[in-house]
Amino acid sequence: MGETMRQWQMSGIGRDKLRLNAVPVPEPRAGEVLVKVGAASLNYRDKLVVETGMGLPIAFPFTPASDLAGTVAATGAGAKRFANGDRVISNFIPDWIDGRRPGSGRVPHYQTLGGFYPGVLAEYVAFPEDWLVRAPASLDDAEAATLPIAALTAWSALIDLGALRAGETVVVQGTGGVALFGLQLAKLHGAEVIVTSSSDEKLARAKQLGAEHGINYRREDWVERVHQLTQDRGADHVLEIVGGSHLARALAAVAVQGRISLIGVLEGFELSGPVAPLLLKSPVIQGISVGHRRGLEDLNRAVDRTGLKPVIGARFSLDTVPEAFDALDRGPFGKIVVEIG
Amino acid sequence: MGETMRQWQMSGIGRDKLRLNAVPVPEPRAGEVLVKVGAASLNYRDKLVVETGMGLPIAFPFTPASDLAGTVAATGAGAKRFANGDRVISNFIPDWIDGRRPGSGRVPHYQTLGGFYPGVLAEYVAFPEDWLVRAPASLDDAEAATLPIAALTAWSALIDLGALRAGETVVVQGTGGVALFGLQLAKLHGAEVIVTSSSDEKLARAKQLGAEHGINYRREDWVERVHQLTQDRGADHVLEIVGGSHLARALAAVAVQGRISLIGVLEGFELSGPVAPLLLKSPVIQGISVGHRRGLEDLNRAVDRTGLKPVIGARFSLDTVPEAFDALDRGPFGKIVVEIG
Amino acid sequence: MGETMRQWQMSGIGRDKLRLNAVPVPEPRAGEVLVKVGAASLNYRDKLVVETGMGLPIAFPFTPASDLAGTVAATGAGAKRFANGDRVISNFIPDWIDGRRPGSGRVPHYQTLGGFYPGVLAEYVAFPEDWLVRAPASLDDAEAATLPIAALTAWSALIDLGALRAGETVVVQGTGGVALFGLQLAKLHGAEVIVTSSSDEKLARAKQLGAEHGINYRREDWVERVHQLTQDRGADHVLEIVGGSHLARALAAVAVQGRISLIGVLEGFELSGPVAPLLLKSPVIQGISVGHRRGLEDLNRAVDRTGLKPVIGARFSLDTVPEAFDALDRGPFGKIVVEIG
Amino acid sequence: MGETMRQWQMSGIGRDKLRLNAVPVPEPRAGEVLVKVGAASLNYRDKLVVETGMGLPIAFPFTPASDLAGTVAATGAGAKRFANGDRVISNFIPDWIDGRRPGSGRVPHYQTLGGFYPGVLAEYVAFPEDWLVRAPASLDDAEAATLPIAALTAWSALIDLGALRAGETVVVQGTGGVALFGLQLAKLHGAEVIVTSSSDEKLARAKQLGAEHGINYRREDWVERVHQLTQDRGADHVLEIVGGSHLARALAAVAVQGRISLIGVLEGFELSGPVAPLLLKSPVIQGISVGHRRGLEDLNRAVDRTGLKPVIGARFSLDTVPEAFDALDRGPFGKIVVEIG
């Protein structure tokens, strides 16, 4: 291991403040492990952190991004969960191990990697061992780095909280990272998947991944189509990624006692919708913000046993992180990965 | 039993179309029982039916109201769930026995008594035996008649779906029928109850019923007060009765992984609220529209075993139903009951 | 439809008392439908009814067996769930629609088809419409007739109550009807399946159906092997079909907070096992006796959407029902079907 | 704080090997807190550890017992959950924070205080801060020390896993620590409680605590009596403390889809019972071994909000721990407490 390494650092808010600098390789302290980063993946939220700071208490220089896969290169005093050579991935909300999420009703908890805690766009990171879990053996680093936010969000929504079962219908909005993992996890559990998109080409690719139906919402009323496809039953699960007033559409599409997992905010931070379907169909609406470490371990086991392969939309190198953010702006089909190690 | 009886009939939409007529006592057909009505209770929804029709397929003359308690006076061929003399109460959504509610995602189910099905403001009704359950032995007819909508709604929200437990905090908005049953059921389960109201006098009465705290939302920021009272934990359960944009307040007040049961529509039929607390606290929002027959039976058992006494705000006779609706307009403390038999 | 039909009738207890008689085709009464039976499947329990009566209140002549698939041929007055030509299957516990099972703690409910209620080994049956559900469109009658007991039992255990998810490990004992449906349903949900059997040939066939692992319990300690295969995690779900003292093995094999679904009684009607793993691993042990009608409808939807094909071990005609019981005695791989219509 | 303190130490297996020695007050290491012990409570399991070692990897000298209440007297480097003067109680299974219990299917987890980890019968203990939770403000140390095993076990069984609700019936066997907490927690949630005992005097005391019914099982068939008292419904929850073949009685008494929480082993370590009620009533049987830290925090909140007061059967001083064990042998009504600080 070298004495210095490359690390992306924000000197302030704004994409133009992001620089690839040479810094010392960190030493793992007590309870920490040093991870040689093999790959990172970018999420929409990383873009918000870089461009707006999201109101987070960021101390510059700050390294963004949260999702890594890599290999343990050294262990600090007392660290015993991993040994050198173990392959690991990061847990986005490091303090949330299982069960109840930290935080209070007054002050919601948002202490995450690449936000409150430092991020991963570097050749090495030294993290407390509790922040990491073993990587799925069946995935390489580029693939494994896609899991911490996008796959765990879909897992929490559909499987851990949603208890999805075969024969149910899942509506997935769009073809971003969470949406495609939602599609793949739903198929793994025998569900029927309906994808909505404005792009016929993306719908065709979603069908290749196993979606039974694609609806181009520019040409069709997707809610009406969902009712037709389900013989009026409606969608047992909706991954609501658009948000805002689009919640009204999800409420129209959802089945009796179905579930709307609110995940995204593309249409804004203010939700709205009619109360009548909420009363008469009694669906659950639940916001999903990633998940806990035990869920990530369960997900990894599912990946290894089923052979699920994440969809990578584009790959970049550590040198070309700005281009990776540009690709994120364009709305990729699948995940944006930065190959590092 | 006499040959004729008195029955309230709507000849059309509007309170002025409601008349107390003399009609023949019905004969119970196969599978039906004849119930001598002891008492009925009125709900806000009965007012909407009488004044607006609520878009329901009503054939005039139509008898409104859904909640009755009475005594089985005769049984039709094949009816075997009840015998003459059994005391019964009605099930608001008669086709919903247990588990999944009828209806589809496209066409929500709203086939209820005093709406799609005929109502109960009469001296006798002849109903299919499946529409009824045994009344709690510990309540008289006036008390028992308050349960079918208001108490079952609170039971479904807090207990059947909410799995409320001792030590949790429940926020109850106002002092109407559902709110007071919510208060009482929460106390039965060892929870801490916070009531919000604009009336100090009603708050004082709510405290007499067991509420630990009353917040006059005209004078105080109730969300801030909830955080203070719970040491920032927030409310584990919110009975959201105001609705509309008030959902934003419930989202601010709710605890991490808490539950907002949307029940009322006082502020309108369009919900709205910010997405951030929904994502970061991951509460469940669920609309509650009364409940199933098995829930009503469970509730009745709880009433009998604990001695819970419904709060009756005002009593009227069958002759004075118009005055009972006037009392409903004024926002009573507890339930409005029409004593009949 | 002819005037007479063939129907198997028990004139008393014992296989020798079973006769194929000519009887009038029944007329559907009010609320009933006449079903032209296409196929029936036999269950181990039918054998017990014929050979021992199982202590049931059987009035002779009595027609055994519960599982049918067929076509509605006529409808009685007021019957409206089905129309002529609709394909249907039977619900084994006809009074259990959803939610809580009928019966009391003192007198468990066992009012089933081909036991308390009449059975289906006939060319026609006239049943209350509530006893039937629509058959899966993707299955023919022979296939569909296998579902009511065996498939619904596995569905209730693993999916409806078990909330099985991808990556979990399921141990299935043997290769009978419930076991193979358990295997297939577990695979549909992305689980890893381990089958135990004393027959290498049956294990090989189970692997062809998708089981990852087969353990010949005559040659290997299956519990030890389960721990090896799961890296000590143990089995998240055990379909305990052997019963008796074999429960001790399930308790040794099960994962922390896993689930043992007790289904069978091959080793006798007295369960036993050590308490230590029950305390320290805190698994759920739950007896499963088929399931409710809503579960059967959910299962049928899963069958249609995933293309699951039941495994038929042998086919017989209505003339050769005694030979079908002989085949049941030999422990078939999959279900025994009687093709009728 | 003095330089030396008194601490009970086992020099080997057997009650005669237990000595009260003078040892140095420990120094809290990094992440630890020093607790001045105010009180400890004894559990049946402490007796087994002292008398048999229970097969645990005990290094002598060893301090037994797990349940303490006390006050933080000093904090080690980096410890930040508590400050000096905070009142705390211990968590029996220190590594189990929330959600899934540690351990594997092959090697169940039993790393507890006063067993695998050191115990609490001393004037001071230095423990990792994660092993402790804040004590309920409404209890003194003697009362608070009763909670970690007995109350949390009853809470896990009836409330956290059992979701007990008003109107349900709970059967509690005996009047030991778990049984009485079960009684009190059930009453807090509006349930009906039936206590079984061989002592009329203890039954009378149980009724004073709120039990509706006491059954002297020497004089009456308690199962028959439960059916009578519940109008045949049976017991929704059974706290099965006797164990062994007594499980058969619990299976006879339990309601349809009820819950048997297996907690004790008085009749031996081999369970047995008939399979028929398990199949036809489909109850859940689940072994309960205390619970997680989050459950203990929820319990403490419930205690503070409801004013629940633990039942202390007898009090001893640190000098008289042998007499406290003698009292445990005699089967006290409530908890045995050692007052220390």
mmCIF file of N, CA, C and O in Angstrom, chain B residues 217-276:
data_model
loop_
_atom_site.group_PDB
_atom_site.id
_atom_site.type_symbol
_atom_site.label_atom_id
_atom_site.label_comp_id
_atom_site.label_asym_id
_atom_site.label_seq_id
_atom_site.Cartn_x
_atom_site.Cartn_y
_atom_site.Cartn_z
ATOM 1 N N TYR B 217 -54.897 24.177 20.448
ATOM 2 C CA TYR B 217 -54.052 24.500 19.284
ATOM 3 C C TYR B 217 -54.223 25.955 18.852
ATOM 4 O O TYR B 217 -53.481 26.431 18.007
ATOM 5 N N ARG B 218 -55.211 26.646 19.410
ATOM 6 C CA ARG B 218 -55.320 28.077 19.112
ATOM 7 C C ARG B 218 -54.248 28.870 19.848
ATOM 8 O O ARG B 218 -53.829 29.924 19.404
ATOM 9 N N ARG B 219 -53.843 28.349 20.977
ATOM 10 C CA ARG B 219 -52.887 29.093 21.798
ATOM 11 C C ARG B 219 -51.473 28.556 21.721
ATOM 12 O O ARG B 219 -50.520 29.239 22.058
ATOM 13 N N GLU B 220 -51.349 27.289 21.338
ATOM 14 C CA GLU B 220 -50.020 26.680 21.359
ATOM 15 C C GLU B 220 -49.763 25.993 20.032
ATOM 16 O O GLU B 220 -50.683 25.515 19.379
ATOM 17 N N ASP B 221 -48.488 25.884 19.677
ATOM 18 C CA ASP B 221 -48.079 25.056 18.540
ATOM 19 C C ASP B 221 -48.128 23.605 19.027
ATOM 20 O O ASP B 221 -47.284 23.158 19.785
ATOM 21 N N TRP B 222 -49.151 22.867 18.586
ATOM 22 C CA TRP B 222 -49.335 21.543 19.187
ATOM 23 C C TRP B 222 -48.200 20.589 18.858
ATOM 24 O O TRP B 222 -47.848 19.724 19.677
ATOM 25 N N VAL B 223 -47.597 20.757 17.680
ATOM 26 C CA VAL B 223 -46.494 19.853 17.315
ATOM 27 C C VAL B 223 -45.304 20.082 18.254
ATOM 28 O O VAL B 223 -44.714 19.121 18.777
ATOM 29 N N GLU B 224 -44.986 21.346 18.460
ATOM 30 C CA GLU B 224 -43.893 21.658 19.375
ATOM 31 C C GLU B 224 -44.171 21.097 20.776
ATOM 32 O O GLU B 224 -43.300 20.512 21.424
ATOM 33 N N ARG B 225 -45.417 21.221 21.190
ATOM 34 C CA ARG B 225 -45.795 20.745 22.528
ATOM 35 C C ARG B 225 -45.687 19.211 22.605
ATOM 36 O O ARG B 225 -45.272 18.670 23.627
ATOM 37 N N VAL B 226 -46.060 18.525 21.537
ATOM 38 C CA VAL B 226 -45.932 17.062 21.515
ATOM 39 C C VAL B 226 -44.466 16.664 21.655
ATOM 40 O O VAL B 226 -44.125 15.742 22.412
ATOM 41 N N HIS B 227 -43.601 17.370 20.976
ATOM 42 C CA HIS B 227 -42.173 17.039 21.106
ATOM 43 C C HIS B 227 -41.694 17.293 22.536
ATOM 44 O O HIS B 227 -40.922 16.507 23.085
ATOM 45 N N GLN B 228 -42.151 18.379 23.120
ATOM 46 C CA GLN B 228 -41.749 18.644 24.511
ATOM 47 C C GLN B 228 -42.251 17.549 25.450
ATOM 48 O O GLN B 228 -41.524 17.034 26.294
ATOM 49 N N LEU B 229 -43.505 17.201 25.282
ATOM 50 C CA LEU B 229 -44.116 16.227 26.200
ATOM 51 C C LEU B 229 -43.511 14.841 26.058
ATOM 52 O O LEU B 229 -43.570 14.035 26.984
ATOM 53 N N THR B 230 -42.972 14.550 24.892
ATOM 54 C CA THR B 230 -42.410 13.214 24.659
ATOM 55 C C THR B 230 -40.886 13.227 24.664
ATOM 56 O O THR B 230 -40.264 12.261 24.222
ATOM 57 N N GLN B 231 -40.290 14.289 25.181
ATOM 58 C CA GLN B 231 -38.826 14.387 25.169
ATOM 59 C C GLN B 231 -38.273 14.138 23.766
ATOM 60 O O GLN B 231 -37.328 13.354 23.572
ATOM 61 N N ASP B 232 -38.923 14.735 22.785
ATOM 62 C CA ASP B 232 -38.506 14.717 21.368
ATOM 63 C C ASP B 232 -38.839 13.423 20.624
ATOM 64 O O ASP B 232 -38.628 13.358 19.415
ATOM 65 N N ARG B 233 -39.333 12.429 21.333
ATOM 66 C CA ARG B 233 -39.632 11.178 20.633
ATOM 67 C C ARG B 233 -40.711 11.377 19.577
ATOM 68 O O ARG B 233 -40.663 10.778 18.513
ATOM 69 N N GLY B 234 -41.670 12.204 19.859
ATOM 70 C CA GLY B 234 -42.808 12.381 18.954
ATOM 71 C C GLY B 234 -43.917 11.399 19.284
ATOM 72 O O GLY B 234 -43.814 10.595 20.211
ATOM 73 N N ALA B 235 -44.993 11.471 18.508
ATOM 74 C CA ALA B 235 -46.186 10.667 18.762
ATOM 75 C C ALA B 235 -46.083 9.348 18.006
ATOM 76 O O ALA B 235 -45.883 9.332 16.796
ATOM 77 N N ASP B 236 -46.231 8.258 18.744
ATOM 78 C CA ASP B 236 -46.183 6.948 18.093
ATOM 79 C C ASP B 236 -47.392 6.749 17.175
ATOM 80 O O ASP B 236 -47.297 6.078 16.151
ATOM 81 N N HIS B 237 -48.519 7.318 17.564
ATOM 82 C CA HIS B 237 -49.747 7.215 16.759
ATOM 83 C C HIS B 237 -50.393 8.594 16.679
ATOM 84 O O HIS B 237 -50.517 9.273 17.697
ATOM 85 N N VAL B 238 -50.820 8.947 15.495
ATOM 86 C CA VAL B 238 -51.632 10.154 15.326
ATOM 87 C C VAL B 238 -52.941 9.738 14.679
ATOM 88 O O VAL B 238 -52.941 9.109 13.620
ATOM 89 N N LEU B 239 -54.045 10.055 15.352
ATOM 90 C CA LEU B 239 -55.357 9.902 14.712
ATOM 91 C C LEU B 239 -55.630 11.196 13.972
ATOM 92 O O LEU B 239 -56.049 12.187 14.567
ATOM 93 N N GLU B 240 -55.383 11.183 12.681
ATOM 94 C CA GLU B 240 -55.464 12.413 11.879
ATOM 95 C C GLU B 240 -56.892 12.580 11.396
ATOM 96 O O GLU B 240 -57.338 11.920 10.461
ATOM 97 N N ILE B 241 -57.588 13.463 12.064
ATOM 98 C CA ILE B 241 -59.012 13.650 11.821
ATOM 99 C C ILE B 241 -59.267 14.922 11.029
ATOM 100 O O ILE B 241 -60.273 15.067 10.368
ATOM 101 N N VAL B 242 -58.316 15.833 11.053
ATOM 102 C CA VAL B 242 -58.490 17.091 10.337
ATOM 103 C C VAL B 242 -58.296 16.885 8.843
ATOM 104 O O VAL B 242 -59.101 17.320 8.018
ATOM 105 N N GLY B 243 -57.237 16.204 8.472
ATOM 106 C CA GLY B 243 -56.991 15.928 7.064
ATOM 107 C C GLY B 243 -56.495 17.145 6.304
ATOM 108 O O GLY B 243 -55.989 18.102 6.889
ATOM 109 N N GLY B 244 -56.582 17.086 4.975
ATOM 110 C CA GLY B 244 -56.138 18.196 4.133
ATOM 111 C C GLY B 244 -54.669 18.487 4.339
ATOM 112 O O GLY B 244 -53.840 17.589 4.459
ATOM 113 N N SER B 245 -54.329 19.778 4.416
ATOM 114 C CA SER B 245 -52.918 20.146 4.570
ATOM 115 C C SER B 245 -52.439 19.928 6.009
ATOM 116 O O SER B 245 -51.255 20.080 6.301
ATOM 117 N N HIS B 246 -53.366 19.591 6.883
ATOM 118 C CA HIS B 246 -52.994 19.321 8.269
ATOM 119 C C HIS B 246 -52.138 18.060 8.381
ATOM 120 O O HIS B 246 -51.453 17.847 9.394
ATOM 121 N N LEU B 247 -52.142 17.240 7.353
ATOM 122 C CA LEU B 247 -51.252 16.069 7.349
ATOM 123 C C LEU B 247 -49.802 16.491 7.589
ATOM 124 O O LEU B 247 -49.024 15.749 8.200
ATOM 125 N N ALA B 248 -49.438 17.669 7.120
ATOM 126 C CA ALA B 248 -48.068 18.158 7.324
ATOM 127 C C ALA B 248 -47.741 18.237 8.812
ATOM 128 O O ALA B 248 -46.608 17.961 9.231
ATOM 129 N N ARG B 249 -48.730 18.627 9.606
ATOM 130 C CA ARG B 249 -48.513 18.732 11.048
ATOM 131 C C ARG B 249 -48.324 17.351 11.655
ATOM 132 O O ARG B 249 -47.498 17.147 12.540
ATOM 133 N N ALA B 250 -49.132 16.415 11.203
ATOM 134 C CA ALA B 250 -49.000 15.053 11.713
ATOM 135 C C ALA B 250 -47.622 14.489 11.371
ATOM 136 O O ALA B 250 -46.991 13.813 12.189
ATOM 137 N N LEU B 251 -47.144 14.784 10.172
ATOM 138 C CA LEU B 251 -45.820 14.303 9.771
ATOM 139 C C LEU B 251 -44.723 14.930 10.630
ATOM 140 O O LEU B 251 -43.694 14.305 10.894
ATOM 141 N N ALA B 252 -44.924 16.144 11.060
ATOM 142 C CA ALA B 252 -43.942 16.783 11.938
ATOM 143 C C ALA B 252 -43.983 16.193 13.346
ATOM 144 O O ALA B 252 -42.962 16.088 14.018
ATOM 145 N N ALA B 253 -45.166 15.795 13.775
ATOM 146 C CA ALA B 253 -45.327 15.338 15.157
ATOM 147 C C ALA B 253 -44.998 13.864 15.354
ATOM 148 O O ALA B 253 -44.682 13.426 16.457
ATOM 149 N N VAL B 254 -45.056 13.074 14.278
ATOM 150 C CA VAL B 254 -44.992 11.624 14.431
ATOM 151 C C VAL B 254 -43.579 11.165 14.797
ATOM 152 O O VAL B 254 -42.583 11.790 14.436
ATOM 153 N N ALA B 255 -43.508 10.059 15.523
ATOM 154 C CA ALA B 255 -42.231 9.465 15.918
ATOM 155 C C ALA B 255 -41.613 8.704 14.745
ATOM 156 O O ALA B 255 -42.273 8.424 13.748
ATOM 157 N N VAL B 256 -40.357 8.370 14.900
ATOM 158 C CA VAL B 256 -39.692 7.506 13.926
ATOM 159 C C VAL B 256 -40.466 6.178 13.843
ATOM 160 O O VAL B 256 -40.763 5.564 14.864
ATOM 161 N N GLN B 257 -40.797 5.795 12.621
ATOM 162 C CA GLN B 257 -41.535 4.542 12.397
ATOM 163 C C GLN B 257 -42.886 4.511 13.129
ATOM 164 O O GLN B 257 -43.405 3.443 13.440
ATOM 165 N N GLY B 258 -43.436 5.703 13.366
ATOM 166 C CA GLY B 258 -44.765 5.766 13.950
ATOM 167 C C GLY B 258 -45.852 5.551 12.910
ATOM 168 O O GLY B 258 -45.589 5.110 11.789
ATOM 169 N N ARG B 259 -47.073 5.901 13.293
ATOM 170 C CA ARG B 259 -48.231 5.610 12.422
ATOM 171 C C ARG B 259 -49.204 6.783 12.446
ATOM 172 O O ARG B 259 -49.580 7.254 13.512
ATOM 173 N N ILE B 260 -49.578 7.216 11.264
ATOM 174 C CA ILE B 260 -50.612 8.240 11.104
ATOM 175 C C ILE B 260 -51.830 7.566 10.497
ATOM 176 O O ILE B 260 -51.770 7.077 9.370
ATOM 177 N N SER B 261 -52.897 7.503 11.255
ATOM 178 C CA SER B 261 -54.134 6.909 10.748
ATOM 179 C C SER B 261 -55.016 8.039 10.258
ATOM 180 O O SER B 261 -55.497 8.847 11.051
ATOM 181 N N LEU B 262 -55.201 8.092 8.964
ATOM 182 C CA LEU B 262 -56.010 9.148 8.394
ATOM 183 C C LEU B 262 -57.472 8.752 8.435
ATOM 184 O O LEU B 262 -57.869 7.736 7.852
ATOM 185 N N ILE B 263 -58.248 9.541 9.113
ATOM 186 C CA ILE B 263 -59.624 9.165 9.383
ATOM 187 C C ILE B 263 -60.610 10.206 8.884
ATOM 188 O O ILE B 263 -61.691 9.867 8.415
ATOM 189 N N GLY B 264 -60.253 11.484 8.967
ATOM 190 C CA GLY B 264 -61.248 12.516 8.716
ATOM 191 C C GLY B 264 -60.844 13.466 7.621
ATOM 192 O O GLY B 264 -59.713 13.459 7.132
ATOM 193 N N VAL B 265 -61.790 14.266 7.252
ATOM 194 C CA VAL B 265 -61.663 15.122 6.092
ATOM 195 C C VAL B 265 -62.192 16.524 6.392
ATOM 196 O O VAL B 265 -62.698 17.210 5.508
ATOM 197 N N LEU B 266 -62.018 16.968 7.626
ATOM 198 C CA LEU B 266 -62.599 18.251 7.989
ATOM 199 C C LEU B 266 -62.053 19.382 7.149
ATOM 200 O O LEU B 266 -62.754 20.313 6.813
ATOM 201 N N GLU B 267 -60.768 19.289 6.788
ATOM 202 C CA GLU B 267 -60.154 20.379 6.024
ATOM 203 C C GLU B 267 -60.158 20.107 4.532
ATOM 204 O O GLU B 267 -59.407 20.725 3.788
ATOM 205 N N GLY B 268 -60.908 19.131 4.096
ATOM 206 C CA GLY B 268 -61.007 18.946 2.656
ATOM 207 C C GLY B 268 -60.495 17.610 2.196
ATOM 208 O O GLY B 268 -59.874 16.855 2.952
ATOM 209 N N PHE B 269 -60.758 17.348 0.931
ATOM 210 C CA PHE B 269 -60.538 16.018 0.378
ATOM 211 C C PHE B 269 -59.202 15.891 -0.329
ATOM 212 O O PHE B 269 -58.936 14.906 -0.970
ATOM 213 N N GLU B 270 -58.360 16.915 -0.199
ATOM 214 C CA GLU B 270 -57.052 16.869 -0.840
ATOM 215 C C GLU B 270 -55.977 16.951 0.245
ATOM 216 O O GLU B 270 -55.847 17.957 0.926
ATOM 217 N N LEU B 271 -55.236 15.858 0.383
ATOM 218 C CA LEU B 271 -54.165 15.814 1.369
ATOM 219 C C LEU B 271 -52.919 16.477 0.834
ATOM 220 O O LEU B 271 -52.633 16.396 -0.357
ATOM 221 N N SER B 272 -52.107 17.056 1.720
ATOM 222 C CA SER B 272 -50.778 17.479 1.287
ATOM 223 C C SER B 272 -49.837 17.536 2.471
ATOM 224 O O SER B 272 -50.270 17.664 3.622
ATOM 225 N N GLY B 273 -48.565 17.420 2.163
ATOM 226 C CA GLY B 273 -47.557 17.433 3.222
ATOM 227 C C GLY B 273 -46.173 17.262 2.636
ATOM 228 O O GLY B 273 -46.023 16.830 1.491
ATOM 229 N N PRO B 274 -45.159 17.613 3.420
ATOM 230 C CA PRO B 274 -43.775 17.542 2.932
ATOM 231 C C PRO B 274 -43.255 16.103 2.930
ATOM 232 O O PRO B 274 -43.658 15.275 3.745
ATOM 233 N N VAL B 275 -42.363 15.840 2.022
ATOM 234 C CA VAL B 275 -41.871 14.477 1.867
ATOM 235 C C VAL B 275 -40.720 14.154 2.821
ATOM 236 O O VAL B 275 -40.505 12.984 3.163
ATOM 237 N N ALA B 276 -39.985 15.161 3.276
ATOM 238 C CA ALA B 276 -38.774 14.879 4.052
ATOM 239 C C ALA B 276 -39.052 14.044 5.305
ATOM 240 O O ALA B 276 -38.398 13.028 5.521
#
